[in-house]
mmCIF file of the C-alpha atoms, coordinates in Angstrom:
data_MODEL
# 
_entry.id   MODEL 
# 
loop_
_atom_site.group_PDB 
_atom_site.id 
_atom_site.type_symbol 
_atom_site.label_atom_id 
_atom_site.label_alt_id 
_atom_site.label_comp_id 
_atom_site.label_asym_id 
_atom_site.label_entity_id 
_atom_site.label_seq_id 
_atom_site.pdbx_PDB_ins_code 
_atom_site.Cartn_x 
_atom_site.Cartn_y 
_atom_site.Cartn_z 
_atom_site.occupancy 
_atom_site.B_iso_or_equiv 
_atom_site.pdbx_formal_charge 
_atom_site.auth_seq_id 
_atom_site.auth_comp_id 
_atom_site.auth_asym_id 
_atom_site.auth_atom_id 
_atom_site.pdbx_PDB_model_num 
ATOM 1   C CA . UNK A 1 1   ? 119.750 102.233 91.132  1.00 0.00 ? 1   UNK A CA 1 
ATOM 2   C CA . UNK A 1 2   ? 119.370 98.590  90.084  1.00 0.00 ? 2   UNK A CA 1 
ATOM 3   C CA . UNK A 1 3   ? 116.415 97.143  88.388  1.00 0.00 ? 3   UNK A CA 1 
ATOM 4   C CA . UNK A 1 4   ? 115.103 94.558  91.331  1.00 0.00 ? 4   UNK A CA 1 
ATOM 5   C CA . UNK A 1 5   ? 115.680 91.018  89.851  1.00 0.00 ? 5   UNK A CA 1 
ATOM 6   C CA . UNK A 1 6   ? 111.580 90.259  90.334  1.00 0.00 ? 6   UNK A CA 1 
ATOM 7   C CA . UNK A 1 7   ? 110.779 93.194  88.058  1.00 0.00 ? 7   UNK A CA 1 
ATOM 8   C CA . UNK A 1 8   ? 113.292 91.935  85.354  1.00 0.00 ? 8   UNK A CA 1 
ATOM 9   C CA . UNK A 1 9   ? 112.135 87.962  85.376  1.00 0.00 ? 9   UNK A CA 1 
ATOM 10  C CA . UNK A 1 10  ? 108.267 88.972  85.737  1.00 0.00 ? 10  UNK A CA 1 
ATOM 11  C CA . UNK A 1 11  ? 108.022 91.238  82.944  1.00 0.00 ? 11  UNK A CA 1 
ATOM 12  C CA . UNK A 1 12  ? 107.823 88.477  80.486  1.00 0.00 ? 12  UNK A CA 1 
ATOM 13  C CA . UNK A 1 13  ? 105.467 86.473  82.781  1.00 0.00 ? 13  UNK A CA 1 
ATOM 14  C CA . UNK A 1 14  ? 103.584 89.556  83.614  1.00 0.00 ? 14  UNK A CA 1 
ATOM 15  C CA . UNK A 1 15  ? 101.672 88.988  79.991  1.00 0.00 ? 15  UNK A CA 1 
ATOM 16  C CA . UNK A 1 16  ? 99.821  86.059  81.165  1.00 0.00 ? 16  UNK A CA 1 
ATOM 17  C CA . UNK A 1 17  ? 98.163  87.440  84.419  1.00 0.00 ? 17  UNK A CA 1 
ATOM 18  C CA . UNK A 1 18  ? 94.445  87.571  84.478  1.00 0.00 ? 18  UNK A CA 1 
ATOM 19  C CA . UNK A 1 19  ? 94.351  89.120  88.130  1.00 0.00 ? 19  UNK A CA 1 
ATOM 20  C CA . UNK A 1 20  ? 97.056  90.805  90.114  1.00 0.00 ? 20  UNK A CA 1 
ATOM 21  C CA . UNK A 1 21  ? 96.993  91.257  93.983  1.00 0.00 ? 21  UNK A CA 1 
ATOM 22  C CA . UNK A 1 22  ? 98.537  94.951  94.333  1.00 0.00 ? 22  UNK A CA 1 
ATOM 23  C CA . UNK A 1 23  ? 99.671  95.136  97.957  1.00 0.00 ? 23  UNK A CA 1 
ATOM 24  C CA . UNK A 1 24  ? 101.549 98.505  98.484  1.00 0.00 ? 24  UNK A CA 1 
ATOM 25  C CA . UNK A 1 25  ? 104.383 98.287  101.607 1.00 0.00 ? 25  UNK A CA 1 
ATOM 26  C CA . UNK A 1 26  ? 106.640 100.489 103.058 1.00 0.00 ? 26  UNK A CA 1 
ATOM 27  C CA . UNK A 1 27  ? 109.388 99.070  105.262 1.00 0.00 ? 27  UNK A CA 1 
ATOM 28  C CA . UNK A 1 28  ? 107.651 95.503  105.273 1.00 0.00 ? 28  UNK A CA 1 
ATOM 29  C CA . UNK A 1 29  ? 110.832 93.627  105.656 1.00 0.00 ? 29  UNK A CA 1 
ATOM 30  C CA . UNK A 1 30  ? 109.636 91.756  108.904 1.00 0.00 ? 30  UNK A CA 1 
ATOM 31  C CA . UNK A 1 31  ? 106.125 91.073  107.689 1.00 0.00 ? 31  UNK A CA 1 
ATOM 32  C CA . UNK A 1 32  ? 106.049 90.750  103.681 1.00 0.00 ? 32  UNK A CA 1 
ATOM 33  C CA . UNK A 1 33  ? 107.396 87.358  103.385 1.00 0.00 ? 33  UNK A CA 1 
ATOM 34  C CA . UNK A 1 34  ? 104.304 86.386  105.704 1.00 0.00 ? 34  UNK A CA 1 
ATOM 35  C CA . UNK A 1 35  ? 102.341 88.542  103.611 1.00 0.00 ? 35  UNK A CA 1 
ATOM 36  C CA . UNK A 1 36  ? 103.415 87.068  100.419 1.00 0.00 ? 36  UNK A CA 1 
ATOM 37  C CA . UNK A 1 37  ? 102.692 83.159  101.375 1.00 0.00 ? 37  UNK A CA 1 
ATOM 38  C CA . UNK A 1 38  ? 99.489  83.777  102.506 1.00 0.00 ? 38  UNK A CA 1 
ATOM 39  C CA . UNK A 1 39  ? 98.573  85.867  99.354  1.00 0.00 ? 39  UNK A CA 1 
ATOM 40  C CA . UNK A 1 40  ? 100.300 83.635  96.960  1.00 0.00 ? 40  UNK A CA 1 
ATOM 41  C CA . UNK A 1 41  ? 98.483  80.482  98.262  1.00 0.00 ? 41  UNK A CA 1 
ATOM 42  C CA . UNK A 1 42  ? 94.856  81.784  97.516  1.00 0.00 ? 42  UNK A CA 1 
ATOM 43  C CA . UNK A 1 43  ? 95.966  82.860  94.515  1.00 0.00 ? 43  UNK A CA 1 
ATOM 44  C CA . UNK A 1 44  ? 97.262  79.092  93.434  1.00 0.00 ? 44  UNK A CA 1 
ATOM 45  C CA . UNK A 1 45  ? 93.994  77.816  94.699  1.00 0.00 ? 45  UNK A CA 1 
ATOM 46  C CA . UNK A 1 46  ? 91.976  80.746  92.835  1.00 0.00 ? 46  UNK A CA 1 
ATOM 47  C CA . UNK A 1 47  ? 91.969  78.391  89.462  1.00 0.00 ? 47  UNK A CA 1 
ATOM 48  C CA . UNK A 1 48  ? 93.270  81.725  87.238  1.00 0.00 ? 48  UNK A CA 1 
ATOM 49  C CA . UNK A 1 49  ? 96.293  83.046  86.391  1.00 0.00 ? 49  UNK A CA 1 
ATOM 50  C CA . UNK A 1 50  ? 97.423  85.323  89.260  1.00 0.00 ? 50  UNK A CA 1 
ATOM 51  C CA . UNK A 1 51  ? 100.269 87.379  90.321  1.00 0.00 ? 51  UNK A CA 1 
ATOM 52  C CA . UNK A 1 52  ? 101.382 89.980  93.076  1.00 0.00 ? 52  UNK A CA 1 
ATOM 53  C CA . UNK A 1 53  ? 102.533 93.502  92.470  1.00 0.00 ? 53  UNK A CA 1 
ATOM 54  C CA . UNK A 1 54  ? 104.223 94.809  95.863  1.00 0.00 ? 54  UNK A CA 1 
ATOM 55  C CA . UNK A 1 55  ? 104.511 98.537  95.333  1.00 0.00 ? 55  UNK A CA 1 
ATOM 56  C CA . UNK A 1 56  ? 107.565 99.742  97.595  1.00 0.00 ? 56  UNK A CA 1 
ATOM 57  C CA . UNK A 1 57  ? 106.579 103.720 99.102  1.00 0.00 ? 57  UNK A CA 1 
ATOM 58  C CA . UNK A 1 58  ? 109.908 104.383 99.727  1.00 0.00 ? 58  UNK A CA 1 
ATOM 59  C CA . UNK A 1 59  ? 111.235 101.956 102.376 1.00 0.00 ? 59  UNK A CA 1 
ATOM 60  C CA . UNK A 1 60  ? 114.587 102.279 104.335 1.00 0.00 ? 60  UNK A CA 1 
ATOM 61  C CA . UNK A 1 61  ? 114.850 98.445  104.965 1.00 0.00 ? 61  UNK A CA 1 
ATOM 62  C CA . UNK A 1 62  ? 115.464 95.449  103.267 1.00 0.00 ? 62  UNK A CA 1 
ATOM 63  C CA . UNK A 1 63  ? 112.037 95.170  102.031 1.00 0.00 ? 63  UNK A CA 1 
ATOM 64  C CA . UNK A 1 64  ? 112.885 94.765  98.176  1.00 0.00 ? 64  UNK A CA 1 
ATOM 65  C CA . UNK A 1 65  ? 115.238 92.455  99.055  1.00 0.00 ? 65  UNK A CA 1 
ATOM 66  C CA . UNK A 1 66  ? 112.977 90.174  101.481 1.00 0.00 ? 66  UNK A CA 1 
ATOM 67  C CA . UNK A 1 67  ? 110.312 90.504  98.100  1.00 0.00 ? 67  UNK A CA 1 
ATOM 68  C CA . UNK A 1 68  ? 112.966 89.324  95.586  1.00 0.00 ? 68  UNK A CA 1 
ATOM 69  C CA . UNK A 1 69  ? 113.976 86.309  97.689  1.00 0.00 ? 69  UNK A CA 1 
ATOM 70  C CA . UNK A 1 70  ? 110.250 85.308  98.233  1.00 0.00 ? 70  UNK A CA 1 
ATOM 71  C CA . UNK A 1 71  ? 109.790 85.373  94.498  1.00 0.00 ? 71  UNK A CA 1 
ATOM 72  C CA . UNK A 1 72  ? 112.910 83.180  93.784  1.00 0.00 ? 72  UNK A CA 1 
ATOM 73  C CA . UNK A 1 73  ? 111.108 80.539  95.537  1.00 0.00 ? 73  UNK A CA 1 
ATOM 74  C CA . UNK A 1 74  ? 107.030 80.702  94.769  1.00 0.00 ? 74  UNK A CA 1 
ATOM 75  C CA . UNK A 1 75  ? 105.377 79.482  91.442  1.00 0.00 ? 75  UNK A CA 1 
ATOM 76  C CA . UNK A 1 76  ? 103.190 82.866  91.570  1.00 0.00 ? 76  UNK A CA 1 
ATOM 77  C CA . UNK A 1 77  ? 104.462 85.791  89.613  1.00 0.00 ? 77  UNK A CA 1 
ATOM 78  C CA . UNK A 1 78  ? 105.521 88.433  91.781  1.00 0.00 ? 78  UNK A CA 1 
ATOM 79  C CA . UNK A 1 79  ? 106.858 91.678  91.225  1.00 0.00 ? 79  UNK A CA 1 
ATOM 80  C CA . UNK A 1 80  ? 108.167 94.658  92.996  1.00 0.00 ? 80  UNK A CA 1 
ATOM 81  C CA . UNK A 1 81  ? 108.329 98.299  91.551  1.00 0.00 ? 81  UNK A CA 1 
ATOM 82  C CA . UNK A 1 82  ? 109.234 101.464 93.320  1.00 0.00 ? 82  UNK A CA 1 
ATOM 83  C CA . UNK A 1 83  ? 106.560 104.680 94.029  1.00 0.00 ? 83  UNK A CA 1 
ATOM 84  C CA . UNK A 1 84  ? 108.219 108.253 94.456  1.00 0.00 ? 84  UNK A CA 1 
ATOM 85  C CA . UNK A 1 85  ? 105.338 110.011 95.336  1.00 0.00 ? 85  UNK A CA 1 
ATOM 86  C CA . UNK A 1 86  ? 103.704 109.695 98.977  1.00 0.00 ? 86  UNK A CA 1 
ATOM 87  C CA . UNK A 1 87  ? 100.716 107.768 100.433 1.00 0.00 ? 87  UNK A CA 1 
ATOM 88  C CA . UNK A 1 88  ? 98.989  104.443 99.980  1.00 0.00 ? 88  UNK A CA 1 
ATOM 89  C CA . UNK A 1 89  ? 96.473  105.793 97.220  1.00 0.00 ? 89  UNK A CA 1 
ATOM 90  C CA . UNK A 1 90  ? 99.332  106.907 95.043  1.00 0.00 ? 90  UNK A CA 1 
ATOM 91  C CA . UNK A 1 91  ? 101.226 103.568 95.588  1.00 0.00 ? 91  UNK A CA 1 
ATOM 92  C CA . UNK A 1 92  ? 97.826  101.520 94.609  1.00 0.00 ? 92  UNK A CA 1 
ATOM 93  C CA . UNK A 1 93  ? 97.997  103.787 91.213  1.00 0.00 ? 93  UNK A CA 1 
ATOM 94  C CA . UNK A 1 94  ? 101.229 103.228 90.554  1.00 0.00 ? 94  UNK A CA 1 
ATOM 95  C CA . UNK A 1 95  ? 100.253 99.289  90.841  1.00 0.00 ? 95  UNK A CA 1 
ATOM 96  C CA . UNK A 1 96  ? 97.353  99.429  88.335  1.00 0.00 ? 96  UNK A CA 1 
ATOM 97  C CA . UNK A 1 97  ? 98.726  101.696 85.989  1.00 0.00 ? 97  UNK A CA 1 
ATOM 98  C CA . UNK A 1 98  ? 102.052 99.050  85.705  1.00 0.00 ? 98  UNK A CA 1 
ATOM 99  C CA . UNK A 1 99  ? 99.640  95.862  85.234  1.00 0.00 ? 99  UNK A CA 1 
ATOM 100 C CA . UNK A 1 100 ? 98.867  93.996  82.665  1.00 0.00 ? 100 UNK A CA 1 
ATOM 101 C CA . UNK A 1 101 ? 95.939  92.198  84.319  1.00 0.00 ? 101 UNK A CA 1 
ATOM 102 C CA . UNK A 1 102 ? 92.754  92.477  83.267  1.00 0.00 ? 102 UNK A CA 1 
ATOM 103 C CA . UNK A 1 103 ? 91.384  92.917  87.150  1.00 0.00 ? 103 UNK A CA 1 
ATOM 104 C CA . UNK A 1 104 ? 93.241  94.335  89.691  1.00 0.00 ? 104 UNK A CA 1 
ATOM 105 C CA . UNK A 1 105 ? 92.754  93.022  93.267  1.00 0.00 ? 105 UNK A CA 1 
ATOM 106 C CA . UNK A 1 106 ? 92.742  95.113  97.155  1.00 0.00 ? 106 UNK A CA 1 
ATOM 107 C CA . UNK A 1 107 ? 92.715  93.497  100.588 1.00 0.00 ? 107 UNK A CA 1 
ATOM 108 C CA . UNK A 1 108 ? 92.605  94.636  103.864 1.00 0.00 ? 108 UNK A CA 1 
ATOM 109 C CA . UNK A 1 109 ? 94.226  91.360  105.048 1.00 0.00 ? 109 UNK A CA 1 
ATOM 110 C CA . UNK A 1 110 ? 96.463  89.330  102.044 1.00 0.00 ? 110 UNK A CA 1 
ATOM 111 C CA . UNK A 1 111 ? 95.263  85.791  104.081 1.00 0.00 ? 111 UNK A CA 1 
ATOM 112 C CA . UNK A 1 112 ? 92.276  85.284  102.734 1.00 0.00 ? 112 UNK A CA 1 
ATOM 113 C CA . UNK A 1 113 ? 92.449  81.132  102.146 1.00 0.00 ? 113 UNK A CA 1 
ATOM 114 C CA . UNK A 1 114 ? 89.180  80.997  103.891 1.00 0.00 ? 114 UNK A CA 1 
ATOM 115 C CA . UNK A 1 115 ? 87.484  83.564  100.837 1.00 0.00 ? 115 UNK A CA 1 
ATOM 116 C CA . UNK A 1 116 ? 88.912  81.647  97.893  1.00 0.00 ? 116 UNK A CA 1 
ATOM 117 C CA . UNK A 1 117 ? 85.178  81.007  96.587  1.00 0.00 ? 117 UNK A CA 1 
ATOM 118 C CA . UNK A 1 118 ? 84.128  85.054  97.290  1.00 0.00 ? 118 UNK A CA 1 
ATOM 119 C CA . UNK A 1 119 ? 87.332  85.748  95.183  1.00 0.00 ? 119 UNK A CA 1 
ATOM 120 C CA . UNK A 1 120 ? 86.232  83.437  92.437  1.00 0.00 ? 120 UNK A CA 1 
ATOM 121 C CA . UNK A 1 121 ? 82.574  84.850  92.540  1.00 0.00 ? 121 UNK A CA 1 
ATOM 122 C CA . UNK A 1 122 ? 84.502  88.199  92.225  1.00 0.00 ? 122 UNK A CA 1 
ATOM 123 C CA . UNK A 1 123 ? 85.866  87.262  89.121  1.00 0.00 ? 123 UNK A CA 1 
ATOM 124 C CA . UNK A 1 124 ? 82.689  85.246  87.646  1.00 0.00 ? 124 UNK A CA 1 
ATOM 125 C CA . UNK A 1 125 ? 80.748  88.502  88.432  1.00 0.00 ? 125 UNK A CA 1 
ATOM 126 C CA . UNK A 1 126 ? 83.270  90.580  86.822  1.00 0.00 ? 126 UNK A CA 1 
ATOM 127 C CA . UNK A 1 127 ? 83.236  87.915  83.807  1.00 0.00 ? 127 UNK A CA 1 
ATOM 128 C CA . UNK A 1 128 ? 79.381  88.635  83.199  1.00 0.00 ? 128 UNK A CA 1 
ATOM 129 C CA . UNK A 1 129 ? 79.931  92.394  82.892  1.00 0.00 ? 129 UNK A CA 1 
ATOM 130 C CA . UNK A 1 130 ? 80.220  94.559  86.148  1.00 0.00 ? 130 UNK A CA 1 
ATOM 131 C CA . UNK A 1 131 ? 83.535  96.822  86.470  1.00 0.00 ? 131 UNK A CA 1 
ATOM 132 C CA . UNK A 1 132 ? 83.513  96.675  90.390  1.00 0.00 ? 132 UNK A CA 1 
ATOM 133 C CA . UNK A 1 133 ? 83.137  94.389  93.097  1.00 0.00 ? 133 UNK A CA 1 
ATOM 134 C CA . UNK A 1 134 ? 83.434  94.571  96.719  1.00 0.00 ? 134 UNK A CA 1 
ATOM 135 C CA . UNK A 1 135 ? 83.193  92.058  99.223  1.00 0.00 ? 135 UNK A CA 1 
ATOM 136 C CA . UNK A 1 136 ? 83.265  91.983  103.122 1.00 0.00 ? 136 UNK A CA 1 
ATOM 137 C CA . UNK A 1 137 ? 82.759  94.359  105.466 1.00 0.00 ? 137 UNK A CA 1 
ATOM 138 C CA . UNK A 1 138 ? 85.270  96.751  106.858 1.00 0.00 ? 138 UNK A CA 1 
ATOM 139 C CA . UNK A 1 139 ? 88.469  95.376  108.122 1.00 0.00 ? 139 UNK A CA 1 
ATOM 140 C CA . UNK A 1 140 ? 88.064  92.525  105.502 1.00 0.00 ? 140 UNK A CA 1 
ATOM 141 C CA . UNK A 1 141 ? 87.145  94.012  102.498 1.00 0.00 ? 141 UNK A CA 1 
ATOM 142 C CA . UNK A 1 142 ? 88.159  92.979  99.261  1.00 0.00 ? 142 UNK A CA 1 
ATOM 143 C CA . UNK A 1 143 ? 87.770  95.218  96.200  1.00 0.00 ? 143 UNK A CA 1 
ATOM 144 C CA . UNK A 1 144 ? 88.607  93.770  92.959  1.00 0.00 ? 144 UNK A CA 1 
ATOM 145 C CA . UNK A 1 145 ? 88.013  95.664  89.840  1.00 0.00 ? 145 UNK A CA 1 
ATOM 146 C CA . UNK A 1 146 ? 88.543  95.555  86.092  1.00 0.00 ? 146 UNK A CA 1 
ATOM 147 C CA . UNK A 1 147 ? 92.474  97.159  85.504  1.00 0.00 ? 147 UNK A CA 1 
ATOM 148 C CA . UNK A 1 148 ? 90.884  100.160 83.171  1.00 0.00 ? 148 UNK A CA 1 
ATOM 149 C CA . UNK A 1 149 ? 88.238  101.453 85.284  1.00 0.00 ? 149 UNK A CA 1 
ATOM 150 C CA . UNK A 1 150 ? 90.418  101.357 88.395  1.00 0.00 ? 150 UNK A CA 1 
ATOM 151 C CA . UNK A 1 151 ? 92.996  103.453 86.679  1.00 0.00 ? 151 UNK A CA 1 
ATOM 152 C CA . UNK A 1 152 ? 90.138  106.193 85.788  1.00 0.00 ? 152 UNK A CA 1 
ATOM 153 C CA . UNK A 1 153 ? 88.451  105.925 89.237  1.00 0.00 ? 153 UNK A CA 1 
ATOM 154 C CA . UNK A 1 154 ? 92.405  106.770 91.057  1.00 0.00 ? 154 UNK A CA 1 
ATOM 155 C CA . UNK A 1 155 ? 93.274  109.230 88.449  1.00 0.00 ? 155 UNK A CA 1 
ATOM 156 C CA . UNK A 1 156 ? 90.045  111.324 89.745  1.00 0.00 ? 156 UNK A CA 1 
ATOM 157 C CA . UNK A 1 157 ? 90.275  110.426 93.635  1.00 0.00 ? 157 UNK A CA 1 
ATOM 158 C CA . UNK A 1 158 ? 92.960  108.010 95.089  1.00 0.00 ? 158 UNK A CA 1 
ATOM 159 C CA . UNK A 1 159 ? 91.655  105.367 98.336  1.00 0.00 ? 159 UNK A CA 1 
ATOM 160 C CA . UNK A 1 160 ? 92.775  106.124 101.137 1.00 0.00 ? 160 UNK A CA 1 
ATOM 161 C CA . UNK A 1 161 ? 93.878  102.323 102.133 1.00 0.00 ? 161 UNK A CA 1 
ATOM 162 C CA . UNK A 1 162 ? 93.140  99.121  101.258 1.00 0.00 ? 162 UNK A CA 1 
ATOM 163 C CA . UNK A 1 163 ? 89.401  99.058  102.694 1.00 0.00 ? 163 UNK A CA 1 
ATOM 164 C CA . UNK A 1 164 ? 88.060  101.223 100.222 1.00 0.00 ? 164 UNK A CA 1 
ATOM 165 C CA . UNK A 1 165 ? 85.297  101.088 98.270  1.00 0.00 ? 165 UNK A CA 1 
ATOM 166 C CA . UNK A 1 166 ? 85.137  103.562 94.977  1.00 0.00 ? 166 UNK A CA 1 
ATOM 167 C CA . UNK A 1 167 ? 82.741  106.304 95.073  1.00 0.00 ? 167 UNK A CA 1 
ATOM 168 C CA . UNK A 1 168 ? 81.085  106.415 91.689  1.00 0.00 ? 168 UNK A CA 1 
ATOM 169 C CA . UNK A 1 169 ? 80.325  110.282 91.106  1.00 0.00 ? 169 UNK A CA 1 
ATOM 170 C CA . UNK A 1 170 ? 77.202  111.633 88.700  1.00 0.00 ? 170 UNK A CA 1 
ATOM 171 C CA . UNK A 1 171 ? 79.436  112.519 86.097  1.00 0.00 ? 171 UNK A CA 1 
ATOM 172 C CA . UNK A 1 172 ? 79.525  111.392 82.264  1.00 0.00 ? 172 UNK A CA 1 
ATOM 173 C CA . UNK A 1 173 ? 83.123  110.076 83.132  1.00 0.00 ? 173 UNK A CA 1 
ATOM 174 C CA . UNK A 1 174 ? 81.714  107.222 85.181  1.00 0.00 ? 174 UNK A CA 1 
ATOM 175 C CA . UNK A 1 175 ? 78.642  106.845 83.113  1.00 0.00 ? 175 UNK A CA 1 
ATOM 176 C CA . UNK A 1 176 ? 77.771  103.278 82.502  1.00 0.00 ? 176 UNK A CA 1 
ATOM 177 C CA . UNK A 1 177 ? 80.029  101.847 85.171  1.00 0.00 ? 177 UNK A CA 1 
ATOM 178 C CA . UNK A 1 178 ? 78.479  98.899  87.243  1.00 0.00 ? 178 UNK A CA 1 
ATOM 179 C CA . UNK A 1 179 ? 79.342  97.996  91.150  1.00 0.00 ? 179 UNK A CA 1 
ATOM 180 C CA . UNK A 1 180 ? 78.634  94.775  92.962  1.00 0.00 ? 180 UNK A CA 1 
ATOM 181 C CA . UNK A 1 181 ? 78.936  95.477  96.693  1.00 0.00 ? 181 UNK A CA 1 
ATOM 182 C CA . UNK A 1 182 ? 78.406  92.207  98.593  1.00 0.00 ? 182 UNK A CA 1 
ATOM 183 C CA . UNK A 1 183 ? 79.186  92.586  102.435 1.00 0.00 ? 183 UNK A CA 1 
ATOM 184 C CA . UNK A 1 184 ? 78.022  91.643  105.972 1.00 0.00 ? 184 UNK A CA 1 
ATOM 185 C CA . UNK A 1 185 ? 78.140  92.524  109.322 1.00 0.00 ? 185 UNK A CA 1 
ATOM 186 C CA . UNK A 1 186 ? 77.195  90.507  112.484 1.00 0.00 ? 186 UNK A CA 1 
ATOM 187 C CA . UNK A 1 187 ? 73.306  92.156  112.317 1.00 0.00 ? 187 UNK A CA 1 
ATOM 188 C CA . UNK A 1 188 ? 72.693  92.563  108.651 1.00 0.00 ? 188 UNK A CA 1 
ATOM 189 C CA . UNK A 1 189 ? 73.987  91.232  105.309 1.00 0.00 ? 189 UNK A CA 1 
ATOM 190 C CA . UNK A 1 190 ? 73.922  93.573  102.547 1.00 0.00 ? 190 UNK A CA 1 
ATOM 191 C CA . UNK A 1 191 ? 73.890  92.516  98.649  1.00 0.00 ? 191 UNK A CA 1 
ATOM 192 C CA . UNK A 1 192 ? 73.387  95.912  96.595  1.00 0.00 ? 192 UNK A CA 1 
ATOM 193 C CA . UNK A 1 193 ? 74.207  96.767  93.014  1.00 0.00 ? 193 UNK A CA 1 
ATOM 194 C CA . UNK A 1 194 ? 74.588  100.232 91.676  1.00 0.00 ? 194 UNK A CA 1 
ATOM 195 C CA . UNK A 1 195 ? 74.322  101.146 87.920  1.00 0.00 ? 195 UNK A CA 1 
ATOM 196 C CA . UNK A 1 196 ? 75.187  104.340 86.282  1.00 0.00 ? 196 UNK A CA 1 
ATOM 197 C CA . UNK A 1 197 ? 73.727  104.777 83.084  1.00 0.00 ? 197 UNK A CA 1 
ATOM 198 C CA . UNK A 1 198 ? 73.901  107.582 80.597  1.00 0.00 ? 198 UNK A CA 1 
# 
């Protein structure tokens, strides 16, 4: 099987990416261009070196070709890779394990144009010592993690979908992991920080 053009081109550019959106897809030929257009628009506005990793979950349509075509026309590094294991979580783990970014992002909706400040805030929180930041209510959740922490957590328990909130169990492997969760609903706003220490 040939290596997708986007993966060949982006292997060199991936070294300079600080933040990478991991986007697992399956049979997304019809909507992946729109998803990538929305995602790359807000990544360009972010002000940090950012890219997108599209993880194809065994599509039988032209998803890979659609991503290749989009990637050739954007300023944001877009790479595509395959995942032979089944499930959204396996694709997320594949994206994390192949990323060279410091931070990885998962979102329930790639159109986050009105949430640039929140993502910028998440990056600043991570730079200040947190390992995980979860923003927004269910349905619009944005989870940003240090790549190494994401790999550790996903190796133990795969997330179900893009709206996940990592579960930090009370085990030695997770000692010292810091998570900030900022969410809101119509009724209340939640601001909590969970710190596990040795």
